[in-house]
Amino acid sequence: MQNKYSEQTHLLVAVDCIIFGFDNDELKLLLIKRDFEPERGRWSLMGGFLQTDENTDQAASRVLQKLTGLHDVYLEQVSTFSNPNRDPVERTISVAYYALINILDHDKELIKQHSAEWFSLTKLPNLIFDHETMVQMAMHRLRYKASVEPIGFELLPEKFTMRQLQKLYEAIQNQEIDKRNFIKKINNLNVLVKLEEKDMTSSKKGSFLYQFDKEKYDASRFLLNIGTMDS
Amino acid sequence: MQNKYSEQTHLLVAVDCIIFGFDNDELKLLLIKRDFEPERGRWSLMGGFLQTDENTDQAASRVLQKLTGLHDVYLEQVSTFSNPNRDPVERTISVAYYALINILDHDKELIKQHSAEWFSLTKLPNLIFDHETMVQMAMHRLRYKASVEPIGFELLPEKFTMRQLQKLYEAIQNQEIDKRNFIKKINNLNVLVKLEEKDMTSSKKGSFLYQFDKEKYDASRFLLNIGTMDS
DNA sequence: TTTATTAAGTGTACTTAATACATTTAAAAT
DNA sequence: ATTTTAAATGTATTAAGTACACTTAATAAA
C-alpha cells in the first residue's frame, strides 16, 4: 500500500457558520466585521480553517464557540462551496454550517472582540466571497428542517409563550399564521408542557409559558408540519 | 494583503458518487470493485480527487462520466465527510454526490474496465471507509427530493408506463402505493403527457406510455407529494 | 370462433387535515 | 367602576388523503 496520494493537489478546507438568532419578531444573523485580510472592513460569516485533529462538525463547533462562548449548540451542515476562485488569497473550499442559538445567550465580550453584530435577515449588508449564497442555502434548509423537526425551540429561551413560538415560525416561514390554527397544530404535536407561570411583560393579562419536552417528542415522534397553514 | 494562508494545513479533497439506477422493481447502486490500493478487491463508490481547475460539482460530473460515459446527469451534493482517519492512506475529506441515471443508458465497456456492478439497494456488499453512511444519507435525500420535485423521471427511460413510475416511487419510498390513488395524484400534478403509443411487453392489453413534460411542470409549479398515501 | 388469461384502466365513499373566521376573558391602569 | 390590552378559545367549511373492486382490451389457447 502506498504511503500517500502524493501526486494530488492539496488545499485548504475551512468552515463558515451561519448563526441564526431570534429577536422578538425577526430572525437575525451574527456577522463579523473583518479586521484582517483579505476583505478587511467588510462583513462576513464567522469561519476558520479545519485543523488536523478534527472533522468539520468539530471545527464548526469550535469556531462558533470562539465567537459566542457557547457549547452544545445546534449545528447542521448545509453544503460545501468549492469554486476555484472563491477565495482570492489561495484556493480554499468551505463547508457551511448553520447554527441556532438563543440570542440572549452569548458572550458579549467575545462579540465585541470580533466586531460582530446581529443583523436582521431582511437588512443584511453585502457579504464577502460566496457568503450570501451560503446564507440563502442555510435559510432554505432551516425552513425545511423546522417543518419536519422541532428545532425551532433552539432559537427560544427555555420558557416561552405561544405568541413567541408563533412569531418565530412566522419569521422562519416568512408568512403570517392564524393564531388559533397555530395553537391547534402545536397542541396536536404534543411536545410542549404548559407551565403554571405566566409572562407578564407582554400584556396586562399575562400569557402562559411553555417548555419543549424532548421526552414527549421522542415518545410521540410526530412529524411536524408547521407554517403551511393559511396561504 | 498576504499571498497565502501559509501556516494552515493543506489536505486532499475528493468526491464520491452514489449512482442510482432503477431496474424494473428495484433501486440499484453502481459500485466499483477496487483494483487499486488501499482496500484493493473491496467494493466502494466511484470517486476521484478534486482538481485545481474545477469545483466539486464539476469533479463529481467528471468522475461519473469516467465510469458511465454519460454527460448532463442529475447530480446533487449530499454532504461532506471529514473524519481525520476516514482514509487510512492520508487525510482526505470527501464530498458525496448522488446521481440519477437511466440504468439502460450507460457505457458497458467502461463499466467492465472499472469492474463495476449494479447492486440492489437491499443487497449491498460491505463498502470501504464511510461509504455506507454516504449511501444512507443519499437515500434519505433522494426520498425527500423525490417528494418535492419530479426528479424521479431521471431514473426512467424517456417513455414509461404508469406502472413503471409507480414501481419507481414505491422503491424510492419503500412502501406500496394504491394504483388508483397514485394515478389520481400524478394526473393532478399535470406534468405528464400521455402518448398514443403503448408498451406491449408487459401485458396482452398493453399499457400507454407517458412522457415527462418539463414545460408543463414549469408552468404549473406544483409541489409534488408522492408516496405518502396509504400507511 | 369461442373461451381463457393477464395486466391495464377506472370511480366513489369515507376519513383526516387544513383553513377561515370573531368573541370572551383576565389582569392592570386609570 | 371603567377602560385598555393582548390572551385565550371553537366551529363550520373546504381540500386532501385513503380505502377499496370491478370492467376492459388485447393476446393466446382451445
Coordinates of C-alpha atoms (C1' of nucleotides) in Angstrom, one line a residue:
Chain A
M1 CA 0.0 0.0 0.0
Q2 CA 1.3 3.4 -0.9
N3 CA 2.0 5.9 1.8
K4 CA 0.5 9.0 0.3
Y5 CA -1.6 10.0 -2.6
S6 CA 1.4 12.2 -3.2
E7 CA 0.8 13.5 -6.7
Q8 CA -2.6 15.0 -5.9
T9 CA -3.2 18.7 -5.2
H10 CA -3.6 19.6 -1.5
L11 CA -5.7 22.5 -0.5
L12 CA -7.2 24.4 2.4
V13 CA -10.5 23.5 4.0
A14 CA -12.5 26.0 6.0
V15 CA -15.8 26.1 7.8
D16 CA -18.2 29.0 7.8
C17 CA -21.1 29.5 10.3
I18 CA -24.4 31.0 9.5
I19 CA -25.5 31.9 13.0
F20 CA -29.2 32.4 13.5
G21 CA -30.9 34.1 16.4
F22 CA -34.4 35.2 17.0
D23 CA -35.2 38.6 18.5
N24 CA -38.8 39.4 19.2
D25 CA -40.3 39.3 15.7
E26 CA -37.4 38.7 13.5
L27 CA -34.7 36.3 12.6
K28 CA -31.2 37.6 12.8
L29 CA -27.7 36.7 11.7
L30 CA -24.5 37.2 13.6
L31 CA -21.8 38.6 11.3
I32 CA -18.3 39.7 11.9
K33 CA -16.6 42.8 10.6
R34 CA -13.3 41.6 9.3
D35 CA -10.2 43.3 10.8
F36 CA -7.9 41.1 8.8
E37 CA -7.1 40.5 5.2
P38 CA -8.5 39.7 2.7
E39 CA -11.5 42.0 2.5
R40 CA -10.7 43.8 5.8
G41 CA -13.5 46.0 6.9
R42 CA -16.3 44.1 5.1
W43 CA -18.9 41.9 6.7
S44 CA -18.6 38.1 6.6
L45 CA -19.7 34.9 8.3
M46 CA -17.5 33.7 11.1
G47 CA -15.2 31.0 9.8
G48 CA -12.0 29.2 10.4
F49 CA -9.7 26.5 9.0
L50 CA -10.1 22.8 9.5
Q51 CA -7.4 21.5 11.9
T52 CA -5.6 18.2 11.6
D53 CA -7.3 16.6 14.6
E54 CA -10.9 17.5 14.0
N55 CA -13.7 16.9 11.5
T56 CA -15.7 19.7 10.0
D57 CA -18.5 19.3 12.6
Q58 CA -16.0 19.9 15.3
A59 CA -14.4 22.7 13.5
A60 CA -17.7 24.5 13.1
S61 CA -18.4 23.9 16.8
R62 CA -15.0 25.4 17.8
V63 CA -15.4 28.4 15.5
L64 CA -18.9 29.0 16.9
Q65 CA -17.6 28.8 20.5
K66 CA -14.8 31.2 19.7
L67 CA -17.3 33.9 18.8
T68 CA -20.2 33.2 21.1
G69 CA -18.7 31.3 24.1
L70 CA -21.5 28.7 23.7
H71 CA -21.1 24.9 23.8
D72 CA -23.5 22.3 22.6
V73 CA -25.2 24.4 20.0
Y74 CA -27.5 23.1 17.3
L75 CA -25.4 22.9 14.2
E76 CA -26.2 21.4 10.8
Q77 CA -24.0 21.1 7.7
V78 CA -25.5 22.9 4.8
S79 CA -23.2 22.5 1.8
T80 CA -19.7 22.7 0.6
F81 CA -18.5 25.5 -1.6
S82 CA -15.6 24.9 -3.8
N83 CA -15.3 27.3 -6.8
P84 CA -11.6 27.6 -7.6
N85 CA -11.5 31.3 -7.2
R86 CA -13.9 31.8 -4.3
D87 CA -11.1 33.0 -2.0
P88 CA -8.7 35.3 -3.8
V89 CA -5.8 34.6 -1.5
E90 CA -5.5 30.9 -2.0
R91 CA -7.7 28.1 -3.1
T92 CA -9.9 27.1 -0.1
I93 CA -13.1 25.1 0.0
S94 CA -15.5 25.9 2.7
V95 CA -18.1 23.7 4.4
A96 CA -21.0 25.9 5.6
Y97 CA -22.9 25.2 8.8
Y98 CA -25.9 26.9 10.2
A99 CA -26.3 27.3 14.0
L100 CA -29.3 28.1 16.1
I101 CA -28.7 30.0 19.3
N102 CA -30.8 31.8 21.8
I103 CA -29.9 35.4 21.0
L104 CA -29.8 36.4 24.7
D105 CA -27.4 33.7 25.5
H106 CA -24.0 34.6 24.2
D107 CA -20.8 36.2 25.4
K108 CA -21.0 40.0 24.6
E109 CA -17.3 40.5 25.3
L110 CA -16.3 37.9 22.6
I111 CA -18.6 39.5 20.2
K112 CA -17.1 42.9 20.8
Q113 CA -13.6 41.5 20.3
H114 CA -14.6 40.2 16.8
S115 CA -16.5 43.3 16.0
A116 CA -19.6 41.1 15.5
E117 CA -23.1 42.4 15.2
W118 CA -26.6 41.0 14.8
F119 CA -28.4 41.8 11.5
S120 CA -32.0 41.4 10.6
L121 CA -32.2 38.9 7.8
T122 CA -34.1 41.4 5.8
K123 CA -31.4 44.0 6.1
L124 CA -28.2 42.2 5.6
P125 CA -25.1 44.1 4.4
N126 CA -23.2 42.8 1.4
L127 CA -21.0 39.8 2.4
I128 CA -17.6 38.7 1.1
F129 CA -16.9 35.8 -1.3
D130 CA -19.9 33.4 -1.7
H131 CA -21.2 34.1 1.8
E132 CA -24.5 35.4 0.6
T133 CA -25.2 32.2 -1.2
M134 CA -24.3 30.3 1.9
V135 CA -26.9 32.3 3.9
Q136 CA -29.6 31.7 1.3
M137 CA -29.0 27.9 1.3
A138 CA -28.9 27.9 5.1
M139 CA -32.2 29.7 5.2
H140 CA -33.7 27.2 2.9
R141 CA -32.5 24.3 4.9
L142 CA -33.7 25.8 8.1
R143 CA -37.2 26.2 6.6
Y144 CA -37.3 22.6 5.6
K145 CA -35.8 21.3 8.9
A146 CA -38.1 23.4 11.1
S147 CA -41.1 22.0 9.2
V148 CA -40.0 18.4 9.9
E149 CA -38.3 18.5 13.3
P150 CA -38.9 20.7 16.4
I151 CA -35.6 22.6 16.0
G152 CA -37.3 26.0 16.3
F153 CA -37.1 25.7 20.1
E154 CA -33.3 26.0 19.8
L155 CA -33.8 29.7 19.0
L156 CA -36.0 30.4 22.0
P157 CA -35.3 30.7 25.7
E158 CA -36.2 27.6 27.7
K159 CA -39.6 29.1 28.7
F160 CA -41.6 30.8 26.0
T161 CA -45.1 31.9 25.2
M162 CA -47.2 30.6 22.4
R163 CA -47.0 34.1 20.9
Q164 CA -43.2 33.9 20.7
L165 CA -43.3 30.5 19.2
Q166 CA -45.8 31.6 16.6
K167 CA -43.7 34.7 15.8
L168 CA -40.7 32.5 15.4
Y169 CA -42.4 30.2 12.9
E170 CA -43.8 33.2 11.1
A171 CA -40.2 34.5 10.7
I172 CA -38.8 31.2 9.6
Q173 CA -41.6 30.5 7.1
N174 CA -41.9 34.2 6.2
Q175 CA -45.7 34.2 6.3
E176 CA -48.4 35.0 8.8
I177 CA -50.1 32.2 10.6
D178 CA -53.6 32.2 12.1
K179 CA -53.3 32.2 15.9
R180 CA -56.0 29.6 16.6
N181 CA -54.9 27.2 13.9
F182 CA -51.3 27.5 15.1
I183 CA -52.1 26.6 18.6
K184 CA -54.3 23.8 17.5
K185 CA -51.5 22.3 15.4
I186 CA -48.8 22.8 18.1
N187 CA -51.1 21.1 20.7
N188 CA -51.7 18.2 18.4
L189 CA -47.9 17.7 18.3
N190 CA -47.9 17.0 22.0
V191 CA -44.3 18.2 22.5
L192 CA -44.9 21.1 24.9
V193 CA -45.6 21.4 28.5
K194 CA -47.7 24.3 29.7
L195 CA -46.3 25.8 32.9
E196 CA -48.2 27.4 35.8
E197 CA -46.1 30.5 35.3
K198 CA -47.0 33.5 33.2
D199 CA -45.0 36.0 31.3
M200 CA -46.4 39.4 32.4
T201 CA -44.2 41.6 30.2
S202 CA -46.2 41.3 27.1
S203 CA -49.7 42.2 28.3
K204 CA -51.8 43.0 31.4
K205 CA -53.4 39.6 31.4
G206 CA -50.1 37.8 31.0
S207 CA -49.5 34.8 28.9
F208 CA -48.7 31.3 30.0
L209 CA -45.2 30.0 29.5
Y210 CA -44.5 26.7 27.7
Q211 CA -41.5 24.4 27.6
F212 CA -40.3 22.0 25.0
D213 CA -40.5 18.4 26.3
K214 CA -38.0 16.2 24.5
E215 CA -39.3 13.1 26.1
K216 CA -42.8 13.8 24.9
Y217 CA -41.4 14.4 21.5
D218 CA -39.4 11.2 21.4
A219 CA -42.4 9.3 22.7
S220 CA -44.9 10.5 20.1
R221 CA -42.4 11.0 17.2
F222 CA -44.9 13.0 15.1
L223 CA -43.7 14.7 12.0
L224 CA -44.2 18.4 12.5
N225 CA -45.7 20.4 9.7
I226 CA -45.8 23.9 10.9
G227 CA -46.2 27.0 8.9
T228 CA -48.1 25.7 5.9
M229 CA -51.4 26.9 7.1
D230 CA -53.2 29.9 5.5
S231 CA -52.0 30.7 2.1
Chain B
M1 CA -2.8 41.5 1.6
Q2 CA -1.0 38.3 2.3
N3 CA -0.2 35.9 -0.5
K4 CA -1.1 32.7 1.2
Y5 CA -2.7 31.3 4.4
S6 CA 0.7 29.6 4.6
E7 CA 0.7 28.3 8.1
Q8 CA -2.5 26.3 7.6
T9 CA -2.8 22.6 7.0
H10 CA -3.4 21.6 3.4
L11 CA -5.2 18.4 2.6
L12 CA -6.8 16.3 -0.1
V13 CA -10.4 16.8 -1.3
A14 CA -12.2 14.0 -3.1
V15 CA -15.7 13.5 -4.4
D16 CA -17.6 10.2 -4.2
C17 CA -20.7 9.3 -6.3
I18 CA -23.7 7.4 -5.1
I19 CA -25.1 6.3 -8.5
F20 CA -28.7 5.3 -8.5
G21 CA -30.4 3.3 -11.2
F22 CA -33.9 1.7 -11.4
D23 CA -34.3 -1.8 -12.8
N24 CA -37.9 -3.0 -13.1
D25 CA -38.9 -3.1 -9.5
E26 CA -35.9 -2.1 -7.5
L27 CA -33.4 0.7 -7.0
K28 CA -29.8 -0.2 -7.6
L29 CA -26.4 1.3 -7.0
L30 CA -23.4 1.2 -9.3
L31 CA -20.3 0.2 -7.3
I32 CA -16.8 -0.4 -8.3
K33 CA -14.5 -3.3 -7.2
R34 CA -11.3 -1.6 -6.4
D35 CA -8.2 -2.9 -8.3
F36 CA -6.0 -0.4 -6.5
E37 CA -4.8 0.4 -3.0
P38 CA -6.0 0.9 -0.4
E39 CA -8.7 -1.7 0.1
R40 CA -8.0 -3.4 -3.2
G41 CA -10.6 -6.0 -4.0
R42 CA -13.4 -4.4 -1.9
W43 CA -16.4 -2.6 -3.1
S44 CA -16.7 1.1 -3.0
L45 CA -18.3 4.2 -4.5
M46 CA -16.8 5.6 -7.6
G47 CA -14.7 8.6 -6.6
G48 CA -11.8 10.9 -7.5
F49 CA -9.7 13.8 -6.3
L50 CA -10.7 17.4 -6.8
Q51 CA -8.5 19.1 -9.5
T52 CA -7.2 22.6 -9.4
D53 CA -9.5 23.9 -12.2
E54 CA -12.8 22.6 -11.1
N55 CA -15.3 22.8 -8.3
T56 CA -16.8 19.7 -6.6
D57 CA -19.9 19.7 -8.8
Q58 CA -17.6 19.5 -11.8
A59 CA -15.4 16.9 -10.2
A60 CA -18.5 14.7 -9.5
S61 CA -19.6 15.1 -13.0
R62 CA -16.2 14.2 -14.4
V63 CA -15.9 11.1 -12.2
L64 CA -19.4 10.0 -13.1
Q65 CA -18.6 10.4 -16.8
K66 CA -15.4 8.4 -16.4
L67 CA -17.5 5.4 -15.2
T68 CA -20.7 5.7 -17.2
G69 CA -19.8 7.7 -20.3
L70 CA -22.8 9.9 -19.5
H71 CA -23.0 13.7 -19.6
D72 CA -25.6 16.0 -18.2
V73 CA -26.6 13.7 -15.4
Y74 CA -28.7 14.7 -12.5
L75 CA -26.3 15.2 -9.6
E76 CA -26.9 16.6 -6.1
Q77 CA -24.4 17.3 -3.3
V78 CA -25.3 15.3 -0.2
S79 CA -22.8 16.0 2.4
T80 CA -19.1 16.3 3.2
F81 CA -17.3 13.7 5.2
S82 CA -14.2 14.7 7.1
N83 CA -13.3 12.4 10.0
P84 CA -9.5 12.7 10.4
N85 CA -8.9 8.9 9.9
R86 CA -11.6 8.1 7.3
D87 CA -8.9 7.3 4.7
P88 CA -6.0 5.3 6.1
V89 CA -3.5 6.5 3.5
E90 CA -3.7 10.2 4.0
R91 CA -6.1 12.7 5.3
T92 CA -8.8 13.3 2.7
I93 CA -12.2 14.8 3.0
S94 CA -14.8 13.7 0.6
V95 CA -17.8 15.5 -0.8
A96 CA -20.6 12.9 -1.6
Y97 CA -22.9 13.4 -4.5
Y98 CA -25.8 11.3 -5.6
A99 CA -26.5 10.7 -9.3
L100 CA -29.7 9.5 -11.0
I101 CA -29.3 7.7 -14.3
N102 CA -31.3 5.6 -16.6
I103 CA -29.9 2.2 -16.0
L104 CA -30.1 1.1 -19.6
D105 CA -28.2 4.1 -20.6
H106 CA -24.5 3.7 -19.8
D107 CA -21.3 2.5 -21.4
K108 CA -20.9 -1.2 -20.7
E109 CA -17.3 -1.2 -21.7
L110 CA -16.3 1.5 -19.2
I111 CA -18.1 -0.4 -16.5
K112 CA -16.2 -3.5 -17.3
Q113 CA -12.9 -1.6 -17.2
H114 CA -13.7 -0.5 -13.7
S115 CA -15.1 -3.9 -12.6
A116 CA -18.2 -2.1 -11.7
E117 CA -21.6 -3.8 -11.0
W118 CA -25.1 -2.9 -10.2
F119 CA -26.3 -4.0 -6.7
S120 CA -29.8 -4.0 -5.4
L121 CA -30.1 -1.5 -2.5
T122 CA -31.3 -4.2 -0.3
K123 CA -28.3 -6.5 -1.0
L124 CA -25.4 -4.2 -0.9
P125 CA -22.0 -5.6 -0.1
N126 CA -19.9 -4.0 2.7
L127 CA -18.3 -0.9 1.5
I128 CA -15.0 0.7 2.3
F129 CA -14.4 3.7 4.6
D130 CA -17.5 5.7 5.4
H131 CA -19.2 4.9 2.1
E132 CA -22.1 3.1 3.7
T133 CA -23.0 6.2 5.6
M134 CA -22.8 8.1 2.4
V135 CA -25.3 5.8 0.8
Q136 CA -27.7 6.1 3.6
M137 CA -27.6 9.8 3.6
A138 CA -28.0 9.9 -0.2
M139 CA -31.0 7.6 0.1
H140 CA -32.6 9.9 2.6
R141 CA -32.0 13.0 0.4
L142 CA -33.4 11.2 -2.6
R143 CA -36.6 10.4 -0.7
Y144 CA -37.0 14.0 0.3
K145 CA -36.2 15.4 -3.1
A146 CA -38.4 13.0 -5.0
S147 CA -41.3 14.0 -2.8
V148 CA -40.8 17.7 -3.6
E149 CA -39.6 17.8 -7.1
P150 CA -40.1 15.5 -10.1
I151 CA -36.6 14.1 -10.2
G152 CA -37.9 10.5 -10.3
F153 CA -38.1 10.8 -14.1
E154 CA -34.3 11.0 -14.3
L155 CA -34.3 7.3 -13.4
L156 CA -36.7 6.2 -16.1
P157 CA -36.4 6.0 -19.9
E158 CA -37.9 8.9 -21.8
K159 CA -41.1 7.0 -22.3
F160 CA -42.5 5.0 -19.5
T161 CA -45.8 3.5 -18.2
M162 CA -47.7 4.5 -15.2
R163 CA -46.9 1.1 -13.7
Q164 CA -43.1 1.8 -14.0
L165 CA -43.5 5.2 -12.5
Q166 CA -45.4 3.8 -9.6
K167 CA -42.9 1.0 -9.1
L168 CA -40.2 3.6 -9.0
Y169 CA -41.9 5.7 -6.4
E170 CA -42.6 2.6 -4.4
A171 CA -38.9 1.7 -4.5
I172 CA -37.8 5.2 -3.5
Q173 CA -40.3 5.5 -0.6
N174 CA -40.0 1.8 0.2
Q175 CA -43.8 1.3 0.6
E176 CA -46.6 0.1 -1.6
I177 CA -48.9 2.6 -3.1
D178 CA -52.5 2.1 -4.2
K179 CA -52.7 2.2 -8.0
R180 CA -55.8 4.3 -8.4
N181 CA -54.6 6.9 -5.8
F182 CA -51.2 7.1 -7.4
I183 CA -52.6 7.8 -10.8
K184 CA -55.0 10.4 -9.4
K185 CA -52.2 12.2 -7.7
I186 CA -49.9 12.1 -10.7
N187 CA -52.6 13.4 -13.0
N188 CA -53.3 16.2 -10.6
L189 CA -49.7 17.3 -10.9
N190 CA -50.2 17.8 -14.6
V191 CA -46.6 17.2 -15.6
L192 CA -47.0 14.2 -17.9
V193 CA -48.1 13.8 -21.4
K194 CA -49.9 10.6 -22.4
L195 CA -48.7 9.3 -25.7
E196 CA -50.6 7.4 -28.4
E197 CA -48.1 4.6 -28.1
K198 CA -48.4 1.5 -26.0
D199 CA -45.8 -0.7 -24.4
M200 CA -46.9 -4.2 -25.3
T201 CA -44.2 -6.1 -23.4
S202 CA -45.8 -6.1 -20.0
S203 CA -49.3 -7.4 -20.8
K204 CA -51.6 -8.5 -23.6
K205 CA -53.6 -5.4 -23.4
G206 CA -50.6 -3.2 -23.5
S207 CA -50.2 0.0 -21.4
F208 CA -50.0 3.5 -22.6
L209 CA -46.7 5.3 -22.5
Y210 CA -46.2 8.7 -20.8
Q211 CA -43.5 11.3 -21.0
F212 CA -42.4 13.9 -18.5
D213 CA -43.2 17.4 -19.8
K214 CA -40.8 19.9 -18.3
E215 CA -42.7 22.9 -19.7
K216 CA -46.0 21.7 -18.1
Y217 CA -44.1 21.4 -14.9
D218 CA -42.5 24.8 -15.0
A219 CA -45.9 26.2 -15.9
S220 CA -47.8 24.7 -13.1
R221 CA -45.1 24.6 -10.5
F222 CA -46.9 22.3 -8.1
L223 CA -45.2 20.9 -5.2
L224 CA -45.2 17.1 -5.6
N225 CA -46.1 15.0 -2.6
I226 CA -45.9 11.5 -3.9
G227 CA -45.6 8.3 -1.8
T228 CA -47.3 9.5 1.4
M229 CA -50.6 7.8 0.6
D230 CA -51.7 4.6 2.3
S231 CA -49.9 3.9 5.6
Chain C
dT1 C1' -64.7 -18.6 -33.4
dT2 C1' -65.1 -19.0 -28.7
dT3 C1' -63.0 -19.0 -24.2
dA4 C1' -59.4 -18.1 -21.0
dT5 C1' -55.9 -15.3 -19.4
dT6 C1' -53.5 -11.2 -17.9
dA7 C1' -52.4 -6.8 -16.5
dA8 C1' -54.5 -2.1 -17.6
dG9 C1' -57.7 1.1 -16.5
dT10 C1' -61.2 3.4 -13.9
dG11 C1' -64.8 5.9 -9.6
dT12 C1' -66.8 6.6 -5.2
dA13 C1' -67.4 6.9 -0.4
dC14 C1' -65.1 7.9 3.9
dT15 C1' -61.8 10.0 6.9
dT16 C1' -58.5 13.2 8.2
dA17 C1' -56.2 17.6 7.9
dA18 C1' -56.2 22.4 6.7
dT19 C1' -58.3 26.7 6.6
dA20 C1' -61.2 30.8 7.6
dC21 C1' -63.1 33.4 10.9
dA22 C1' -64.9 36.7 15.9
dT23 C1' -65.9 36.8 20.7
dT24 C1' -64.9 36.4 25.5
dT25 C1' -61.5 36.7 29.4
dA26 C1' -58.0 38.1 32.7
dA27 C1' -55.4 41.5 34.6
dA28 C1' -53.6 46.2 35.1
dA29 C1' -54.1 51.1 34.7
dT30 C1' -57.0 55.0 35.1
Chain D
dA1 C1' -66.1 51.2 38.4
dT2 C1' -64.4 51.6 33.7
dT3 C1' -61.1 51.3 30.2
dT4 C1' -57.5 49.1 27.9
dT5 C1' -54.7 45.4 26.1
dA6 C1' -53.3 41.2 24.5
dA7 C1' -54.5 36.2 25.6
dA8 C1' -57.4 32.5 25.0
dT9 C1' -60.8 29.8 22.8
dG10 C1' -64.4 26.8 19.0
dT11 C1' -66.9 25.7 14.8
dA12 C1' -68.1 25.2 10.2
dT13 C1' -66.2 24.6 5.6
dT14 C1' -63.1 23.0 2.2
dA15 C1' -59.4 20.2 0.4
dA16 C1' -56.6 16.3 0.5
dG17 C1' -55.7 11.7 1.6
dT18 C1' -57.1 7.0 1.9
dA19 C1' -59.5 2.5 1.2
dC20 C1' -61.5 -0.4 -1.7
dA21 C1' -63.3 -3.9 -6.5
dC22 C1' -64.9 -4.4 -11.0
dT23 C1' -64.5 -3.8 -16.1
dT24 C1' -61.8 -3.7 -20.3
dA25 C1' -58.6 -4.6 -24.0
dA26 C1' -55.7 -7.5 -26.2
dT27 C1' -53.5 -11.9 -26.9
dA28 C1' -53.2 -16.9 -26.6
dA29 C1' -55.1 -21.3 -26.4
dA30 C1' -58.8 -24.5 -27.2

